[in-house]
Amino acid sequence: MATPVKEPKTAVRRPDESLLKRLTRHQLFIPLAALALLVLFNLIADPTFFAVTVKENSLGNPVLSGNIISVLDNASELVILAIGMTLVTASSGGQDISVGAAMAIAGSVILRLVCGGQVSADVMQTPLVLALLIGILVSMVFGAFNGALVAYFKIQPMVATLILFTAGRSIAAWINNNQLPIINDLGFKYAGTFLPGIPVPTPIFITALVIALFWLALKFTNLGLYTQSVGINASSSRLNGLDPKLIKLMTYGILGVCVAVAGFIRVSRSGSINYSRIAENIEMDAILAVALVALLGLAGCAGGQDAADAPAADAPAASAPAPADGDNAAGAADKAASAEDAAATVTVSVTMPEGAEAPSQTTEVSIPQDGTVYDALVATGWDVQADDGDYGQYVTAINGVANGSQGDASGWVFTVNHEQVMEGCGTCKLADGDTVEWTFFV
């Protein structure tokens, strides 16, 4: 049974692992290594690529200039979108292709407010913070619309968001009566250019702030826990008291916030908007960014076994063929010794709920090297019932106590070495000396 965690781990942390091994097993190791290789390639191909100089902008203020500054500046909107898109992809297994059109809507709303409905304004007619908050609210409403189609009407995400992808830019134009509003107030453009006296582009600071806020949210709340739980196994999440539909809806709303911030940065760069060209094809870049990180991250994860490839649960951990005569007896003994060396001894315990007929138990079992949590559970000889799912075996009952028997949210969960892991019991591999604890969650 897949058990959600607050800080997902790609593999169980072993106490005897070296620091280097733990780093290489980390989910971010391969993405960061790939980025480092790309940086090294650019440095070799063009040593001046990372050169940064100080120049004056159109207002006569000294600002930083160079390829790396331009990359960071122009990628700001994409990074913010990719953060929100990651949550949507993790929870629903699909992508939102309407983010570019939604950026146009958010930008159009903000310009409508700061221009006061005029075609051109020299001074902001609405406080910038209020305009941004309203833009975020509108964007969240459209995000919730997409989320409702996916979560409650069970429409495939790419198909569901195709509606706003098609109509979004027309809605953006309708908001401003198909006019192109222009705001000449420099205070509005600071978010897309430079703050006075600050040589670093403002979008870089905004992006860093968004990244920090999401890091804090993932670190100190259950946002990542709930999102990944629903995406990996919605049924298991439901048994643990989560509402998969509400969580999917929430992730689309959060993406709406990211869309509004990205749209605000985009329109503040020029102080105007082109409905047909703003953020054109940015949704494809965001999807690609999420896909590449997922692909590289998965390549660095510890591989699991599919149910079909798992060793037979009731097979002995090690067995030696009976010697046919004295000549091969020594060879058979060597094979038996090798098999015994290859086995892992793990401790398995089960904590039964109050009122259960069977008692709580703890026992040691031997399983093959790279055996799974499910192998260890079956090796105890207890009465175990399980179904095969997309992520391997899914335990439905232990010693006569079944999931849902004490409420819709009740069910079996497990920990390894007192830590919860983001893997199913049929794919989570164990090592010699590990401890597995099964508890009935009510």
XYZ file of C-alpha atoms in Angstrom:
442
model
C 0.000 0.000 0.000
C 1.499 3.337 -0.995
C 2.016 5.457 2.067
C 2.329 9.243 1.614
C 5.125 11.177 3.238
C 5.821 14.792 4.094
C 9.258 14.672 2.530
C 9.090 12.074 -0.256
C 12.136 9.874 -0.582
C 13.141 7.938 -3.619
C 14.558 5.139 -1.500
C 14.733 4.116 2.126
C 17.668 5.747 3.867
C 20.102 3.174 5.191
C 22.085 4.021 8.310
C 25.297 2.627 6.805
C 25.145 4.623 3.556
C 27.940 7.044 2.783
C 27.202 10.701 2.103
C 28.135 10.290 -1.570
C 25.760 7.372 -1.994
C 22.921 9.261 -0.347
C 23.548 12.215 -2.642
C 23.548 10.082 -5.779
C 20.333 8.385 -4.681
C 18.608 11.724 -4.187
C 15.818 12.562 -6.627
C 17.433 15.856 -7.648
C 20.913 14.473 -8.267
C 20.513 13.670 -11.975
C 18.636 16.915 -12.862
C 21.309 18.995 -11.128
C 24.092 16.925 -12.672
C 22.563 17.432 -16.124
C 22.354 21.177 -15.481
C 25.993 21.224 -14.382
C 27.024 19.430 -17.576
C 25.076 21.954 -19.654
C 26.772 24.832 -17.873
C 30.162 23.214 -18.394
C 29.442 22.699 -22.111
C 28.469 26.362 -22.563
C 31.563 27.441 -20.677
C 33.795 25.383 -22.979
C 31.961 26.308 -26.193
C 31.829 30.022 -25.406
C 33.800 31.273 -22.386
C 32.158 34.689 -22.745
C 28.671 33.207 -22.346
C 28.774 33.839 -18.601
C 30.362 37.289 -18.869
C 28.356 39.928 -16.986
C 28.889 43.640 -17.533
C 27.326 46.833 -16.199
C 25.555 49.056 -18.714
C 23.069 51.909 -18.583
C 19.448 51.231 -19.450
C 17.099 53.643 -21.224
C 16.582 55.593 -18.003
C 20.314 56.029 -17.488
C 20.506 53.642 -14.540
C 23.388 51.141 -14.321
C 22.122 47.578 -14.742
C 23.667 44.146 -15.217
C 23.878 42.880 -18.774
C 24.951 39.576 -20.284
C 23.712 36.278 -21.644
C 23.186 34.654 -18.255
C 21.238 37.688 -17.000
C 19.031 37.606 -20.097
C 18.390 33.880 -19.675
C 17.383 34.268 -16.034
C 15.246 37.309 -16.787
C 13.398 35.893 -19.791
C 12.867 32.512 -18.133
C 11.143 34.026 -15.092
C 7.587 33.521 -16.317
C 8.390 30.001 -17.508
C 9.864 28.996 -14.137
C 6.816 30.283 -12.257
C 4.458 28.444 -14.612
C 6.490 25.237 -14.362
C 6.194 25.287 -10.564
C 2.409 25.348 -10.746
C 2.339 22.906 -13.647
C 4.383 20.426 -11.613
C 1.677 20.284 -8.938
C -1.030 19.798 -11.548
C 0.919 17.045 -13.283
C 1.684 15.314 -9.982
C -1.955 15.275 -8.864
C -3.827 14.653 -12.116
C -1.253 12.949 -14.320
C -1.871 15.474 -17.111
C -0.931 18.969 -18.216
C -2.728 22.284 -18.491
C -2.320 23.604 -22.030
C -4.291 26.780 -21.342
C -1.692 28.601 -19.233
C -0.646 30.908 -22.074
C -4.241 31.968 -22.744
C -4.868 32.293 -19.014
C -1.831 34.590 -18.750
C -3.464 36.782 -21.391
C -6.667 36.912 -19.312
C -4.813 37.795 -16.101
C -2.715 40.433 -17.860
C -5.811 41.913 -19.509
C -7.635 42.158 -16.161
C -4.678 43.888 -14.517
C -4.287 46.379 -17.373
C -8.016 47.069 -17.344
C -7.810 48.001 -13.679
C -4.642 50.106 -13.749
C -5.818 51.951 -16.867
C -9.296 52.510 -15.410
C -10.946 51.301 -18.603
C -9.095 53.878 -20.708
C -7.076 53.075 -23.793
C -4.086 54.929 -22.381
C -3.233 56.150 -18.878
C -0.234 58.033 -17.559
C -0.994 57.223 -13.911
C -2.354 54.002 -12.446
C -6.068 54.342 -11.732
C -6.123 51.374 -9.332
C -3.497 50.537 -6.700
C -1.087 48.015 -8.173
C -1.428 45.544 -5.296
C -5.220 45.552 -5.586
C -5.053 45.069 -9.364
C -2.670 42.157 -8.936
C -4.857 40.520 -6.267
C -7.942 40.803 -8.480
C -5.964 39.370 -11.393
C -4.909 36.451 -9.191
C -8.506 35.873 -8.096
C -9.781 35.853 -11.678
C -7.003 33.509 -12.731
C -7.798 31.160 -9.840
C -11.443 31.058 -10.955
C -10.416 29.949 -14.430
C -7.985 27.478 -12.888
C -10.794 26.091 -10.744
C -12.899 25.739 -13.899
C -10.212 23.556 -15.447
C -9.767 21.660 -12.195
C -13.485 20.948 -11.882
C -13.596 19.465 -15.378
C -10.669 17.191 -14.501
C -11.579 16.250 -10.926
C -15.360 16.069 -10.963
C -16.204 15.397 -14.599
C -13.161 13.130 -15.063
C -12.125 14.711 -18.356
C -8.543 14.110 -19.416
C -6.542 17.237 -18.396
C -5.259 18.128 -21.853
C -8.762 17.824 -23.310
C -10.363 19.755 -20.442
C -7.931 22.669 -20.710
C -8.324 22.784 -24.481
C -11.503 24.807 -23.875
C -9.682 27.720 -22.258
C -6.740 27.272 -24.617
C -9.124 28.019 -27.489
C -11.279 30.717 -25.905
C -8.879 32.356 -23.447
C -7.316 34.965 -25.724
C -10.729 36.023 -27.025
C -11.886 36.448 -23.421
C -8.797 38.563 -22.734
C -9.597 40.807 -25.700
C -13.267 41.072 -24.627
C -12.238 42.282 -21.161
C -10.734 45.425 -22.717
C -13.311 45.758 -25.522
C -10.726 44.469 -27.999
C -8.575 47.542 -27.373
C -4.868 47.518 -26.523
C -4.545 49.438 -23.231
C -1.261 51.191 -22.501
C -0.056 52.269 -19.071
C 2.801 54.767 -19.048
C 3.310 54.854 -15.278
C 6.893 53.744 -14.595
C 5.793 52.285 -11.255
C 3.832 49.641 -13.125
C 6.798 48.680 -15.284
C 9.192 48.157 -12.382
C 7.974 44.561 -11.970
C 9.021 43.681 -15.514
C 12.188 45.760 -15.778
C 14.382 47.188 -12.997
C 13.728 48.799 -9.646
C 15.509 52.149 -9.256
C 19.025 51.601 -7.965
C 18.809 47.788 -8.336
C 20.939 46.462 -11.236
C 19.303 43.008 -11.257
C 16.041 42.556 -13.247
C 12.991 42.565 -10.962
C 11.485 39.353 -12.493
C 14.460 37.416 -11.089
C 13.572 38.581 -7.577
C 9.897 37.751 -8.091
C 10.792 34.280 -9.335
C 13.126 33.698 -6.387
C 10.323 34.778 -4.034
C 7.851 32.363 -5.653
C 10.375 29.529 -5.443
C 11.014 30.309 -1.766
C 7.297 30.401 -0.961
C 6.671 27.069 -2.652
C 9.699 25.533 -0.948
C 8.369 26.647 2.418
C 4.902 25.322 1.558
C 6.296 21.935 0.550
C 8.638 21.835 3.540
C 6.251 22.811 6.315
C 2.825 21.790 5.002
C 1.323 18.640 3.537
C 0.946 20.127 0.055
C 3.519 17.829 -1.526
C 2.304 14.887 0.527
C -1.304 15.206 -0.566
C -0.500 16.047 -4.180
C 1.770 13.059 -4.742
C -0.508 10.734 -2.784
C -3.464 11.531 -5.017
C -1.385 11.286 -8.185
C 0.181 7.949 -7.269
C -2.902 6.199 -5.908
C -6.159 8.084 -5.480
C -7.889 5.072 -3.906
C -5.199 4.688 -1.268
C -5.324 8.428 -0.563
C -9.063 8.221 -0.077
C -8.577 5.422 2.446
C -6.210 7.700 4.338
C -8.854 10.396 4.631
C -7.914 12.597 1.661
C -10.336 13.971 -0.915
C -8.642 13.423 -4.313
C -11.130 15.639 -6.159
C -10.603 18.563 -3.814
C -6.825 18.210 -3.965
C -6.823 18.165 -7.776
C -9.045 21.241 -7.757
C -6.650 22.922 -5.315
C -3.609 22.295 -7.524
C -5.340 23.895 -10.501
C -6.182 26.875 -8.303
C -2.543 27.159 -7.255
C -1.523 27.011 -10.903
C -3.950 29.889 -11.437
C -1.948 31.961 -8.938
C 1.276 31.182 -10.813
C -0.391 32.090 -14.110
C -1.507 35.471 -12.759
C 1.963 36.328 -11.429
C 3.557 35.298 -14.729
C 0.962 37.316 -16.672
C 1.632 40.345 -14.483
C 5.365 40.147 -15.176
C 4.746 39.793 -18.902
C 2.464 42.854 -19.269
C 4.628 44.948 -16.928
C 7.582 44.528 -19.255
C 5.938 46.683 -21.933
C 2.985 48.259 -20.148
C 0.638 46.895 -22.793
C -0.658 43.634 -24.228
C -0.991 41.860 -27.561
C -3.730 39.299 -27.046
C -2.689 36.974 -29.841
C 1.038 37.039 -29.130
C 1.416 37.313 -25.357
C 2.953 34.153 -23.907
C 2.543 32.413 -27.252
C 3.400 28.679 -26.973
C 4.657 29.120 -23.410
C 2.445 26.227 -22.329
C 4.571 23.872 -24.420
C 7.738 25.183 -22.804
C 6.224 24.690 -19.342
C 5.138 21.146 -20.158
C 8.592 20.376 -21.526
C 10.255 21.787 -18.414
C 8.124 19.603 -16.137
C 8.591 16.538 -18.358
C 12.372 16.882 -18.477
C 12.677 17.263 -14.716
C 10.339 14.293 -14.198
C 12.252 12.176 -16.706
C 15.640 12.967 -15.215
C 14.315 12.656 -11.682
C 12.791 9.265 -12.340
C 16.046 8.095 -13.874
C 17.709 8.795 -10.545
C 15.097 7.025 -8.439
C 15.547 3.581 -7.050
C 13.840 1.193 -9.417
C 10.935 -0.900 -8.186
C 9.547 -4.216 -9.275
C 6.309 -4.699 -11.088
C 3.946 -7.251 -9.664
C 4.657 -9.629 -12.511
C 8.392 -9.462 -11.906
C 8.314 -9.805 -8.123
C 9.610 -13.028 -6.634
C 6.985 -15.540 -5.608
C 5.700 -14.480 -2.208
C 5.427 -17.990 -0.798
C 8.731 -19.218 -2.228
C 11.448 -19.996 0.330
C 14.105 -17.328 0.664
C 16.896 -19.758 -0.094
C 16.830 -23.381 -1.081
C 19.549 -25.801 -2.125
C 19.028 -28.769 -4.446
C 19.443 -32.163 -2.831
C 22.782 -33.742 -3.755
C 22.473 -36.677 -6.069
C 25.701 -38.297 -4.835
C 28.856 -37.558 -2.887
C 30.549 -35.866 -5.852
C 28.098 -32.972 -6.058
C 27.281 -32.730 -2.357
C 29.993 -30.151 -1.761
C 28.802 -28.089 -4.748
C 25.239 -28.168 -3.457
C 26.428 -27.053 -0.043
C 28.326 -24.157 -1.622
C 25.202 -23.111 -3.516
C 23.173 -23.264 -0.332
C 25.746 -21.110 1.470
C 25.737 -18.589 -1.384
C 21.955 -18.467 -1.323
C 22.004 -17.924 2.431
C 24.506 -15.086 2.033
C 22.256 -13.499 -0.599
C 19.243 -13.487 1.759
C 18.263 -10.514 3.912
C 16.849 -10.775 7.416
C 14.244 -8.159 8.249
C 11.911 -7.565 11.175
C 8.204 -7.286 10.439
C 5.596 -6.187 12.958
C 1.863 -5.662 12.710
C -0.172 -3.530 15.104
C -3.765 -4.708 15.103
C -6.617 -2.283 15.801
C -8.582 -2.418 19.019
C -11.116 -5.217 19.023
C -9.336 -7.355 16.429
C -9.350 -11.097 17.039
C -5.700 -11.561 16.031
C -3.008 -10.118 18.323
C -0.260 -7.672 17.353
C 2.887 -9.547 16.397
C 6.570 -9.079 15.601
C 8.768 -11.584 13.820
C 11.979 -11.912 11.812
C 11.875 -13.300 8.292
C 14.376 -13.997 5.523
C 13.744 -12.657 2.045
C 15.862 -12.535 -1.118
C 18.203 -9.607 -1.563
C 16.188 -6.766 -3.139
C 13.057 -8.328 -1.696
C 10.172 -5.954 -1.115
C 8.016 -4.973 1.828
C 5.274 -7.174 0.399
C 7.655 -10.163 0.184
C 8.549 -9.699 3.843
C 4.899 -9.446 4.878
C 3.938 -12.649 3.064
C 7.013 -14.440 4.427
C 5.626 -14.013 7.958
C 2.928 -16.573 7.194
C 0.179 -14.224 8.344
C -3.141 -14.079 6.534
C -2.463 -11.422 3.893
C -4.832 -10.343 1.148
C -3.725 -8.031 -1.652
C -4.757 -6.789 -5.063
C -2.506 -6.058 -8.018
C -2.473 -2.402 -8.986
C -0.564 -0.040 -11.239
C 2.154 0.243 -8.569
C 2.406 -3.422 -7.617
C 0.646 -5.163 -4.775
C -1.897 -3.245 -2.735
C -2.563 -4.802 0.685
C -6.286 -4.968 1.445
C -6.332 -7.065 4.635
C -4.000 -8.524 7.279
C -5.066 -11.249 9.703
C -8.731 -10.734 8.962
C -8.770 -6.927 9.300
C -9.655 -5.326 5.964
C -9.342 -1.792 4.644
C -12.523 0.163 5.269
C -13.682 -2.150 8.061
C -13.570 0.652 10.637
C -14.652 3.571 8.502
C -14.214 4.642 4.899
C -10.818 6.177 5.662
C -9.418 3.185 7.553
C -6.703 1.029 6.050
C -3.247 -0.491 6.379
C -0.130 1.692 6.177
C 3.521 0.791 6.663
C 6.827 2.362 7.628
C 10.389 1.209 6.977
C 12.961 1.939 9.663
C 10.316 4.154 11.298
C 10.077 6.308 8.154
C 7.183 6.561 5.728
C 8.140 6.034 2.094
C 6.524 7.155 -1.134
C 6.464 3.708 -2.704
C 4.051 0.821 -2.791
C 4.785 -2.246 -0.688
C 5.344 -4.251 -3.872
C 8.113 -1.946 -5.111
C 9.795 -0.716 -1.918
C 12.981 -2.788 -1.613
C 14.478 -3.817 1.713
C 18.019 -4.421 2.926
C 19.371 -6.686 5.625
C 18.447 -5.421 9.094
C 15.515 -3.256 7.995
C 12.414 -3.004 10.167
C 8.912 -2.880 8.669
C 5.937 -1.842 10.767
C 2.345 -2.279 9.591
C -0.322 -0.226 11.366
C -4.056 -0.046 10.809
C -4.936 3.603 10.211
C -8.358 4.685 11.499
